[in-house]
PDB file of C-alpha atoms in Angstrom:
ATOM      1  CA  MET A  20     135.349 159.518 158.350  1.00  0.00           C
ATOM      2  CA  LYS A  21     132.980 158.423 155.609  1.00  0.00           C
ATOM      3  CA  HIS A  22     129.464 159.792 155.590  1.00  0.00           C
ATOM      4  CA  VAL A  23     127.012 156.904 155.152  1.00  0.00           C
ATOM      5  CA  HIS A  24     123.553 158.230 155.964  1.00  0.00           C
ATOM      6  CA  SER A  25     121.528 161.287 156.874  1.00  0.00           C
ATOM      7  CA  GLY A  26     118.096 160.960 158.421  1.00  0.00           C
ATOM      8  CA  LYS A  27     115.626 163.669 159.336  1.00  0.00           C
ATOM      9  CA  VAL A  28     117.613 164.461 162.479  1.00  0.00           C
ATOM     10  CA  ARG A  29     120.845 162.395 162.609  1.00  0.00           C
ATOM     11  CA  ASP A  30     123.911 162.060 160.392  1.00  0.00           C
ATOM     12  CA  LEU A  31     125.936 158.838 160.439  1.00  0.00           C
ATOM     13  CA  TYR A  32     129.626 158.352 159.685  1.00  0.00           C
ATOM     14  CA  VAL A  33     131.958 155.338 159.691  1.00  0.00           C
ATOM     15  CA  THR A  34     135.332 155.715 161.431  1.00  0.00           C
ATOM     16  CA  ASP A  35     138.589 154.151 160.216  1.00  0.00           C
ATOM     17  CA  GLU A  36     138.145 151.479 162.924  1.00  0.00           C
ATOM     18  CA  GLY A  37     134.739 150.446 161.563  1.00  0.00           C
ATOM     19  CA  LEU A  38     132.793 152.125 164.348  1.00  0.00           C
ATOM     20  CA  LEU A  39     129.912 154.527 163.804  1.00  0.00           C
ATOM     21  CA  MET A  40     129.814 158.194 164.725  1.00  0.00           C
ATOM     22  CA  MET A  41     126.267 159.428 165.176  1.00  0.00           C
ATOM     23  CA  VAL A  42     125.753 163.194 165.084  1.00  0.00           C
ATOM     24  CA  ALA A  43     122.445 164.681 166.207  1.00  0.00           C
ATOM     25  CA  SER A  44     121.634 167.851 164.299  1.00  0.00           C
ATOM     26  CA  ASP A  45     119.339 170.645 165.460  1.00  0.00           C
ATOM     27  CA  ARG A  46     116.797 169.659 162.795  1.00  0.00           C
ATOM     28  CA  ILE A  47     113.289 168.902 163.953  1.00  0.00           C
ATOM     29  CA  SER A  48     110.737 166.803 162.103  1.00  0.00           C
ATOM     30  CA  ALA A  49     106.988 166.401 162.280  1.00  0.00           C
ATOM     31  CA  TYR A  50     104.458 164.650 160.079  1.00  0.00           C
ATOM     32  CA  ASP A  51     107.324 163.193 157.993  1.00  0.00           C
ATOM     33  CA  TYR A  52     108.746 166.625 157.138  1.00  0.00           C
ATOM     34  CA  ALA A  53     112.034 168.174 158.251  1.00  0.00           C
ATOM     35  CA  LEU A  54     111.048 171.633 159.455  1.00  0.00           C
ATOM     36  CA  GLU A  55     112.715 175.012 159.222  1.00  0.00           C
ATOM     37  CA  PRO A  56     114.339 176.673 161.062  1.00  0.00           C
ATOM     38  CA  GLU A  57     116.285 174.362 163.358  1.00  0.00           C
ATOM     39  CA  ILE A  58     115.898 174.339 167.154  1.00  0.00           C
ATOM     40  CA  PRO A  59     119.135 175.700 168.741  1.00  0.00           C
ATOM     41  CA  ASP A  60     120.990 173.154 170.950  1.00  0.00           C
ATOM     42  CA  LYS A  61     118.428 170.432 170.251  1.00  0.00           C
ATOM     43  CA  GLY A  62     120.988 167.902 168.981  1.00  0.00           C
ATOM     44  CA  ALA A  63     123.263 168.358 171.962  1.00  0.00           C
ATOM     45  CA  ILE A  64     120.346 168.138 174.418  1.00  0.00           C
ATOM     46  CA  LEU A  65     119.098 164.885 172.883  1.00  0.00           C
ATOM     47  CA  THR A  66     122.576 163.358 172.798  1.00  0.00           C
ATOM     48  CA  GLN A  67     123.452 164.281 176.367  1.00  0.00           C
ATOM     49  CA  LEU A  68     120.068 163.112 177.655  1.00  0.00           C
ATOM     50  CA  SER A  69     120.480 159.756 175.881  1.00  0.00           C
ATOM     51  CA  LEU A  70     123.936 159.347 177.447  1.00  0.00           C
ATOM     52  CA  TRP A  71     122.419 159.972 180.872  1.00  0.00           C
ATOM     53  CA  TRP A  72     119.664 157.424 180.220  1.00  0.00           C
ATOM     54  CA  PHE A  73     122.139 154.807 178.947  1.00  0.00           C
ATOM     55  CA  GLU A  74     123.773 154.979 182.366  1.00  0.00           C
ATOM     56  CA  GLN A  75     120.424 154.629 184.186  1.00  0.00           C
ATOM     57  CA  LEU A  76     119.445 151.634 182.029  1.00  0.00           C
ATOM     58  CA  LYS A  77     122.755 149.759 181.819  1.00  0.00           C
ATOM     59  CA  ASP A  78     121.490 146.947 184.059  1.00  0.00           C
ATOM     60  CA  VAL A  79     118.269 146.659 182.011  1.00  0.00           C
ATOM     61  CA  VAL A  80     119.731 146.326 178.501  1.00  0.00           C
ATOM     62  CA  PRO A  81     123.213 146.790 176.969  1.00  0.00           C
ATOM     63  CA  ASN A  82     123.677 149.779 174.665  1.00  0.00           C
ATOM     64  CA  HIS A  83     125.775 150.562 171.619  1.00  0.00           C
ATOM     65  CA  LEU A  84     127.873 153.350 173.143  1.00  0.00           C
ATOM     66  CA  VAL A  85     131.669 153.135 172.814  1.00  0.00           C
ATOM     67  CA  THR A  86     132.637 156.673 173.807  1.00  0.00           C
ATOM     68  CA  HIS A  87     131.543 160.282 173.637  1.00  0.00           C
ATOM     69  CA  GLY A  88     132.182 162.096 170.371  1.00  0.00           C
ATOM     70  CA  PRO A  89     134.322 165.212 169.889  1.00  0.00           C
ATOM     71  CA  ASP A  90     131.416 167.502 170.778  1.00  0.00           C
ATOM     72  CA  ALA A  91     128.192 167.445 172.789  1.00  0.00           C
ATOM     73  CA  ARG A  92     126.025 166.313 169.894  1.00  0.00           C
ATOM     74  CA  SER A  93     127.965 163.203 168.816  1.00  0.00           C
ATOM     75  CA  VAL A  94     128.687 159.681 170.053  1.00  0.00           C
ATOM     76  CA  VAL A  95     130.860 156.833 168.796  1.00  0.00           C
ATOM     77  CA  CYS A  96     129.049 153.515 168.859  1.00  0.00           C
ATOM     78  CA  ARG A  97     129.206 149.903 167.759  1.00  0.00           C
ATOM     79  CA  PRO A  98     127.441 148.940 164.517  1.00  0.00           C
ATOM     80  CA  LEU A  99     124.419 146.710 165.022  1.00  0.00           C
ATOM     81  CA  GLU A 100     122.145 144.624 162.849  1.00  0.00           C
ATOM     82  CA  MET A 101     118.948 146.546 163.499  1.00  0.00           C
ATOM     83  CA  VAL A 102     115.672 144.768 164.191  1.00  0.00           C
ATOM     84  CA  PRO A 103     113.033 145.613 161.531  1.00  0.00           C
ATOM     85  CA  VAL A 104     110.440 146.624 164.150  1.00  0.00           C
ATOM     86  CA  GLU A 105     109.825 149.940 165.911  1.00  0.00           C
ATOM     87  CA  CYS A 106     109.531 149.015 169.588  1.00  0.00           C
ATOM     88  CA  VAL A 107     106.953 151.195 171.346  1.00  0.00           C
ATOM     89  CA  ALA A 108     105.655 151.053 174.924  1.00  0.00           C
ATOM     90  CA  ARG A 109     102.617 152.978 176.146  1.00  0.00           C
ATOM     91  CA  GLY A 110     101.597 153.660 179.721  1.00  0.00           C
ATOM     92  CA  TYR A 111      98.952 156.246 178.835  1.00  0.00           C
ATOM     93  CA  LEU A 112      96.451 156.526 175.999  1.00  0.00           C
ATOM     94  CA  THR A 113      96.951 159.312 173.467  1.00  0.00           C
ATOM     95  CA  GLY A 114      98.021 160.010 169.887  1.00  0.00           C
ATOM     96  CA  SER A 115      97.610 157.254 167.305  1.00  0.00           C
ATOM     97  CA  GLY A 116      96.906 154.744 170.083  1.00  0.00           C
ATOM     98  CA  LEU A 117      93.862 156.762 171.117  1.00  0.00           C
ATOM     99  CA  LEU A 118      92.569 156.807 167.528  1.00  0.00           C
ATOM    100  CA  ASP A 119      92.944 153.013 167.272  1.00  0.00           C
ATOM    101  CA  TYR A 120      91.233 152.533 170.641  1.00  0.00           C
ATOM    102  CA  ARG A 121      88.277 154.708 169.668  1.00  0.00           C
ATOM    103  CA  ARG A 122      87.883 152.737 166.450  1.00  0.00           C
ATOM    104  CA  THR A 123      88.429 149.169 167.704  1.00  0.00           C
ATOM    105  CA  GLY A 124      88.795 149.138 171.506  1.00  0.00           C
ATOM    106  CA  GLU A 125      92.367 147.907 170.951  1.00  0.00           C
ATOM    107  CA  VAL A 126      95.866 149.268 170.408  1.00  0.00           C
ATOM    108  CA  SER A 127      98.131 147.059 168.278  1.00  0.00           C
ATOM    109  CA  GLY A 128      95.847 144.131 169.009  1.00  0.00           C
ATOM    110  CA  VAL A 129      95.871 144.687 172.793  1.00  0.00           C
ATOM    111  CA  ARG A 130      92.309 144.880 174.140  1.00  0.00           C
ATOM    112  CA  LEU A 131      91.819 147.765 176.595  1.00  0.00           C
ATOM    113  CA  PRO A 132      89.014 148.474 179.084  1.00  0.00           C
ATOM    114  CA  PRO A 133      86.060 150.579 177.901  1.00  0.00           C
ATOM    115  CA  GLY A 134      85.647 154.206 178.882  1.00  0.00           C
ATOM    116  CA  LEU A 135      89.256 155.393 178.538  1.00  0.00           C
ATOM    117  CA  GLU A 136      89.877 158.999 177.508  1.00  0.00           C
ATOM    118  CA  ASP A 137      92.675 161.001 175.931  1.00  0.00           C
ATOM    119  CA  GLY A 138      95.416 160.961 178.568  1.00  0.00           C
ATOM    120  CA  SER A 139      94.052 158.030 180.586  1.00  0.00           C
ATOM    121  CA  LYS A 140      96.564 155.902 182.478  1.00  0.00           C
ATOM    122  CA  LEU A 141      96.482 152.312 181.250  1.00  0.00           C
ATOM    123  CA  PRO A 142      95.996 149.431 183.730  1.00  0.00           C
ATOM    124  CA  GLU A 143      99.587 148.421 182.884  1.00  0.00           C
ATOM    125  CA  PRO A 144     102.120 149.422 180.212  1.00  0.00           C
ATOM    126  CA  ILE A 145     101.585 147.722 176.848  1.00  0.00           C
ATOM    127  CA  PHE A 146     103.853 146.857 173.913  1.00  0.00           C
ATOM    128  CA  THR A 147     102.523 148.520 170.733  1.00  0.00           C
ATOM    129  CA  PRO A 148     105.083 147.947 167.976  1.00  0.00           C
ATOM    130  CA  THR A 149     104.969 149.445 164.494  1.00  0.00           C
ATOM    131  CA  THR A 150     106.567 148.801 161.155  1.00  0.00           C
ATOM    132  CA  LYS A 151     109.723 150.633 160.119  1.00  0.00           C
ATOM    133  CA  ALA A 152     108.471 152.499 157.090  1.00  0.00           C
ATOM    134  CA  PRO A 153     110.785 153.979 154.427  1.00  0.00           C
ATOM    135  CA  VAL A 154     111.467 157.712 154.669  1.00  0.00           C
ATOM    136  CA  GLY A 155     108.380 159.666 153.648  1.00  0.00           C
ATOM    137  CA  GLU A 156     105.953 156.889 154.580  1.00  0.00           C
ATOM    138  CA  HIS A 157     104.103 156.288 157.839  1.00  0.00           C
ATOM    139  CA  ASP A 158     104.859 153.515 160.316  1.00  0.00           C
ATOM    140  CA  GLU A 159     101.893 151.160 160.630  1.00  0.00           C
ATOM    141  CA  PRO A 160     100.741 149.469 163.868  1.00  0.00           C
ATOM    142  CA  MET A 161     101.687 145.800 164.298  1.00  0.00           C
ATOM    143  CA  THR A 162     100.144 143.170 166.510  1.00  0.00           C
ATOM    144  CA  PHE A 163     102.413 140.969 168.581  1.00  0.00           C
ATOM    145  CA  GLU A 164     101.519 138.068 166.284  1.00  0.00           C
ATOM    146  CA  GLN A 165     102.765 140.065 163.298  1.00  0.00           C
ATOM    147  CA  VAL A 166     106.044 140.725 165.120  1.00  0.00           C
ATOM    148  CA  VAL A 167     106.374 136.969 165.704  1.00  0.00           C
ATOM    149  CA  GLU A 168     105.855 136.377 161.971  1.00  0.00           C
ATOM    150  CA  LYS A 169     108.532 138.944 161.122  1.00  0.00           C
ATOM    151  CA  VAL A 170     111.314 138.115 163.604  1.00  0.00           C
ATOM    152  CA  GLY A 171     110.366 134.792 165.207  1.00  0.00           C
ATOM    153  CA  GLU A 172     108.736 133.971 168.537  1.00  0.00           C
ATOM    154  CA  GLU A 173     111.815 134.106 170.755  1.00  0.00           C
ATOM    155  CA  THR A 174     112.995 137.468 169.412  1.00  0.00           C
ATOM    156  CA  ALA A 175     109.475 138.908 169.576  1.00  0.00           C
ATOM    157  CA  HIS A 176     109.165 138.006 173.261  1.00  0.00           C
ATOM    158  CA  GLU A 177     112.579 139.553 173.953  1.00  0.00           C
ATOM    159  CA  LEU A 178     111.668 142.758 172.106  1.00  0.00           C
ATOM    160  CA  ARG A 179     108.505 143.079 174.181  1.00  0.00           C
ATOM    161  CA  ARG A 180     110.270 142.338 177.462  1.00  0.00           C
ATOM    162  CA  ILE A 181     113.113 144.792 176.864  1.00  0.00           C
ATOM    163  CA  THR A 182     110.802 147.550 175.618  1.00  0.00           C
ATOM    164  CA  LEU A 183     108.517 147.280 178.634  1.00  0.00           C
ATOM    165  CA  ASP A 184     111.489 147.057 181.039  1.00  0.00           C
ATOM    166  CA  VAL A 185     113.023 150.210 179.535  1.00  0.00           C
ATOM    167  CA  TYR A 186     109.700 152.030 179.733  1.00  0.00           C
ATOM    168  CA  THR A 187     109.033 150.922 183.309  1.00  0.00           C
ATOM    169  CA  ARG A 188     112.464 151.979 184.574  1.00  0.00           C
ATOM    170  CA  GLY A 189     112.323 155.253 182.659  1.00  0.00           C
ATOM    171  CA  ALA A 190     108.806 156.075 183.837  1.00  0.00           C
ATOM    172  CA  GLU A 191     109.728 155.403 187.480  1.00  0.00           C
ATOM    173  CA  ILE A 192     112.781 157.667 187.343  1.00  0.00           C
ATOM    174  CA  ALA A 193     110.939 160.414 185.467  1.00  0.00           C
ATOM    175  CA  ARG A 194     107.954 160.343 187.843  1.00  0.00           C
ATOM    176  CA  GLU A 195     110.316 160.997 190.763  1.00  0.00           C
ATOM    177  CA  ARG A 196     111.274 164.192 188.919  1.00  0.00           C
ATOM    178  CA  GLY A 197     107.720 165.304 188.191  1.00  0.00           C
ATOM    179  CA  ILE A 198     107.490 164.006 184.608  1.00  0.00           C
ATOM    180  CA  ILE A 199     105.085 161.418 183.219  1.00  0.00           C
ATOM    181  CA  VAL A 200     106.427 159.320 180.344  1.00  0.00           C
ATOM    182  CA  ALA A 201     103.227 158.653 178.413  1.00  0.00           C
ATOM    183  CA  ASP A 202     104.910 156.493 175.791  1.00  0.00           C
ATOM    184  CA  THR A 203     108.316 155.890 174.261  1.00  0.00           C
ATOM    185  CA  LYS A 204     109.929 154.344 171.198  1.00  0.00           C
ATOM    186  CA  ILE A 205     113.273 152.548 171.298  1.00  0.00           C
ATOM    187  CA  GLU A 206     115.590 151.084 168.656  1.00  0.00           C
ATOM    188  CA  LEU A 207     117.109 147.639 169.164  1.00  0.00           C
ATOM    189  CA  GLY A 208     119.681 145.708 167.159  1.00  0.00           C
ATOM    190  CA  ARG A 209     121.991 142.715 167.536  1.00  0.00           C
ATOM    191  CA  ASP A 210     125.715 143.105 168.185  1.00  0.00           C
ATOM    192  CA  HIS A 211     128.364 140.765 166.734  1.00  0.00           C
ATOM    193  CA  ASP A 212     127.516 138.216 169.462  1.00  0.00           C
ATOM    194  CA  GLY A 213     123.813 138.338 168.622  1.00  0.00           C
ATOM    195  CA  VAL A 214     122.859 140.197 171.810  1.00  0.00           C
ATOM    196  CA  LEU A 215     119.898 142.570 171.553  1.00  0.00           C
ATOM    197  CA  THR A 216     121.304 146.033 172.205  1.00  0.00           C
ATOM    198  CA  LEU A 217     119.801 149.492 172.710  1.00  0.00           C
ATOM    199  CA  ALA A 218     120.722 151.960 169.950  1.00  0.00           C
ATOM    200  CA  ASP A 219     120.148 155.480 168.681  1.00  0.00           C
ATOM    201  CA  GLU A 220     118.431 157.673 171.296  1.00  0.00           C
ATOM    202  CA  VAL A 221     116.426 156.700 174.348  1.00  0.00           C
ATOM    203  CA  LEU A 222     113.762 158.462 176.440  1.00  0.00           C
ATOM    204  CA  THR A 223     114.244 161.857 174.816  1.00  0.00           C
ATOM    205  CA  PRO A 224     111.615 164.461 173.888  1.00  0.00           C
ATOM    206  CA  ASP A 225     111.913 163.248 170.271  1.00  0.00           C
ATOM    207  CA  SER A 226     111.283 159.580 171.055  1.00  0.00           C
ATOM    208  CA  SER A 227     108.818 159.951 173.945  1.00  0.00           C
ATOM    209  CA  ARG A 228     105.868 161.932 175.184  1.00  0.00           C
ATOM    210  CA  PHE A 229     106.759 163.763 178.406  1.00  0.00           C
ATOM    211  CA  TRP A 230     103.998 165.396 180.449  1.00  0.00           C
ATOM    212  CA  PRO A 231     104.305 167.493 183.624  1.00  0.00           C
ATOM    213  CA  ALA A 232     102.852 165.242 186.348  1.00  0.00           C
ATOM    214  CA  SER A 233     101.403 168.183 188.280  1.00  0.00           C
ATOM    215  CA  GLU A 234      99.229 169.183 185.301  1.00  0.00           C
ATOM    216  CA  TRP A 235      98.070 165.742 184.175  1.00  0.00           C
ATOM    217  CA  LYS A 236      94.307 165.609 183.722  1.00  0.00           C
ATOM    218  CA  PRO A 237      92.724 162.911 181.535  1.00  0.00           C
ATOM    219  CA  GLY A 238      90.092 163.997 179.068  1.00  0.00           C
ATOM    220  CA  GLY A 239      92.072 165.997 176.527  1.00  0.00           C
ATOM    221  CA  PRO A 240      95.523 166.906 175.240  1.00  0.00           C
ATOM    222  CA  GLN A 241      98.181 167.305 177.933  1.00  0.00           C
ATOM    223  CA  PRO A 242     100.859 170.003 178.279  1.00  0.00           C
ATOM    224  CA  SER A 243     104.134 168.476 177.142  1.00  0.00           C
ATOM    225  CA  PHE A 244     107.917 168.782 177.166  1.00  0.00           C
ATOM    226  CA  ASP A 245     108.285 167.256 173.712  1.00  0.00           C
ATOM    227  CA  LYS A 246     107.735 168.300 170.119  1.00  0.00           C
ATOM    228  CA  GLN A 247     103.961 167.961 170.461  1.00  0.00           C
ATOM    229  CA  TYR A 248     104.024 171.749 170.827  1.00  0.00           C
ATOM    230  CA  VAL A 249     105.367 171.969 167.262  1.00  0.00           C
ATOM    231  CA  ARG A 250     102.781 169.483 165.968  1.00  0.00           C
ATOM    232  CA  ASP A 251     100.001 171.453 167.665  1.00  0.00           C
ATOM    233  CA  TRP A 252     101.157 174.712 166.046  1.00  0.00           C
ATOM    234  CA  LEU A 253     101.392 173.111 162.615  1.00  0.00           C
ATOM    235  CA  THR A 254      97.800 171.854 162.814  1.00  0.00           C
ATOM    236  CA  SER A 255      96.437 175.084 164.311  1.00  0.00           C
ATOM    237  CA  PRO A 256      94.828 177.911 162.292  1.00  0.00           C
ATOM    238  CA  ASP A 257      97.915 180.022 163.090  1.00  0.00           C
ATOM    239  CA  SER A 258     100.075 178.034 160.672  1.00  0.00           C
ATOM    240  CA  SER A 259      97.541 178.107 157.797  1.00  0.00           C
ATOM    241  CA  TRP A 260      98.911 174.697 156.741  1.00  0.00           C
ATOM    242  CA  ASP A 261      96.722 171.936 155.379  1.00  0.00           C
ATOM    243  CA  LYS A 262      98.360 168.649 156.415  1.00  0.00           C
ATOM    244  CA  SER A 263      96.570 166.783 153.627  1.00  0.00           C
ATOM    245  CA  SER A 264      97.617 169.186 150.870  1.00  0.00           C
ATOM    246  CA  GLY A 265     100.942 167.554 150.064  1.00  0.00           C
ATOM    247  CA  ASN A 266     102.660 170.905 150.493  1.00  0.00           C
ATOM    248  CA  PRO A 267     105.545 171.236 152.969  1.00  0.00           C
ATOM    249  CA  PRO A 268     104.814 173.008 156.261  1.00  0.00           C
ATOM    250  CA  PRO A 269     105.600 176.706 156.698  1.00  0.00           C
ATOM    251  CA  ALA A 270     108.648 177.955 158.584  1.00  0.00           C
ATOM    252  CA  LEU A 271     108.305 177.899 162.357  1.00  0.00           C
ATOM    253  CA  PRO A 272     107.959 181.382 163.879  1.00  0.00           C
ATOM    254  CA  ASP A 273     110.547 182.562 166.413  1.00  0.00           C
ATOM    255  CA  GLU A 274     108.147 182.107 169.325  1.00  0.00           C
ATOM    256  CA  VAL A 275     107.577 178.434 168.469  1.00  0.00           C
ATOM    257  CA  VAL A 276     111.326 177.847 168.034  1.00  0.00           C
ATOM    258  CA  ASN A 277     112.174 179.507 171.343  1.00  0.00           C
ATOM    259  CA  ARG A 278     109.406 177.809 173.323  1.00  0.00           C
ATOM    260  CA  THR A 279     110.288 174.417 171.845  1.00  0.00           C
ATOM    261  CA  ARG A 280     113.941 174.855 172.824  1.00  0.00           C
ATOM    262  CA  ALA A 281     112.826 175.836 176.333  1.00  0.00           C
ATOM    263  CA  ARG A 282     110.725 172.669 176.626  1.00  0.00           C
ATOM    264  CA  TYR A 283     113.587 170.403 175.548  1.00  0.00           C
ATOM    265  CA  LEU A 284     115.916 172.194 177.938  1.00  0.00           C
ATOM    266  CA  GLU A 285     113.515 171.902 180.879  1.00  0.00           C
ATOM    267  CA  ALA A 286     113.026 168.178 180.222  1.00  0.00           C
ATOM    268  CA  TYR A 287     116.809 167.641 180.264  1.00  0.00           C
ATOM    269  CA  GLU A 288     117.404 169.631 183.439  1.00  0.00           C
ATOM    270  CA  ARG A 289     114.437 168.164 185.319  1.00  0.00           C
ATOM    271  CA  LEU A 290     115.409 164.604 184.483  1.00  0.00           C
ATOM    272  CA  THR A 291     119.166 164.808 184.997  1.00  0.00           C
ATOM    273  CA  GLY A 292     119.111 167.328 187.867  1.00  0.00           C
ATOM    274  CA  THR A 293     121.972 169.233 186.250  1.00  0.00           C
ATOM    275  CA  PRO A 294     122.103 172.426 184.153  1.00  0.00           C
ATOM    276  CA  PHE A 295     122.673 171.974 180.437  1.00  0.00           C
ATOM    277  CA  SER A 296     126.096 173.253 179.383  1.00  0.00           C
ATOM    278  CA  GLY A 297     126.077 172.440 175.655  1.00  0.00           C
TER     279      GLY A 297
END
């Protein structure tokens, strides 16, 4: 196979048949940096969780999967012409959406009611797309009108519909298992017939915010099953890292690595109802 691309987390290869093999490493990224050390089993957990979600969502949107790869961290998939928009759905207010709301009362041009707090449940899920920035740069919020300008009205409406349908189905299933999906990002592309198709990963701790439903309390940061724990450590006094310095983050201590792995593992086992076997 020919290696064609390496991202912060995934490596991509082309097979002799023209298919793609996507391999999820154990690398973890935050604030546009690949961190050290890696999180053991993370790539396999993300891959196996995405495979499980593809099955749950197959009547909502087609996906790019052809077959499992030779190990737990890889899949063989169809190449797609990717849409130049990051498709994000939010059901709760937090993160960059909260900052936008506090500044403007809106998130990606969607007006929200006054008085919402960090962690507040939104009246209904909203589509909050962003740009797809080059590596090392930040994605920027887009309004729906900007998406229309970029991809056309029909495609923009389909992107919004699919994203919200994926979020709604995922949030319903997760809530039954005691997990709140606060928000999620999905990747969509067109297959050779022009059909919008789900790609990459879906509803994983890397692409979503997962909160334990039993501990949800609006008004501040929520406990999470995702890499927010890593972000919180990096911005805490314990790391001694200045995010604005331009210097790379320090190595993650063993406790942070182990607790992050445990969070990813618990998310997988809660959602799928099966033990992780690697």
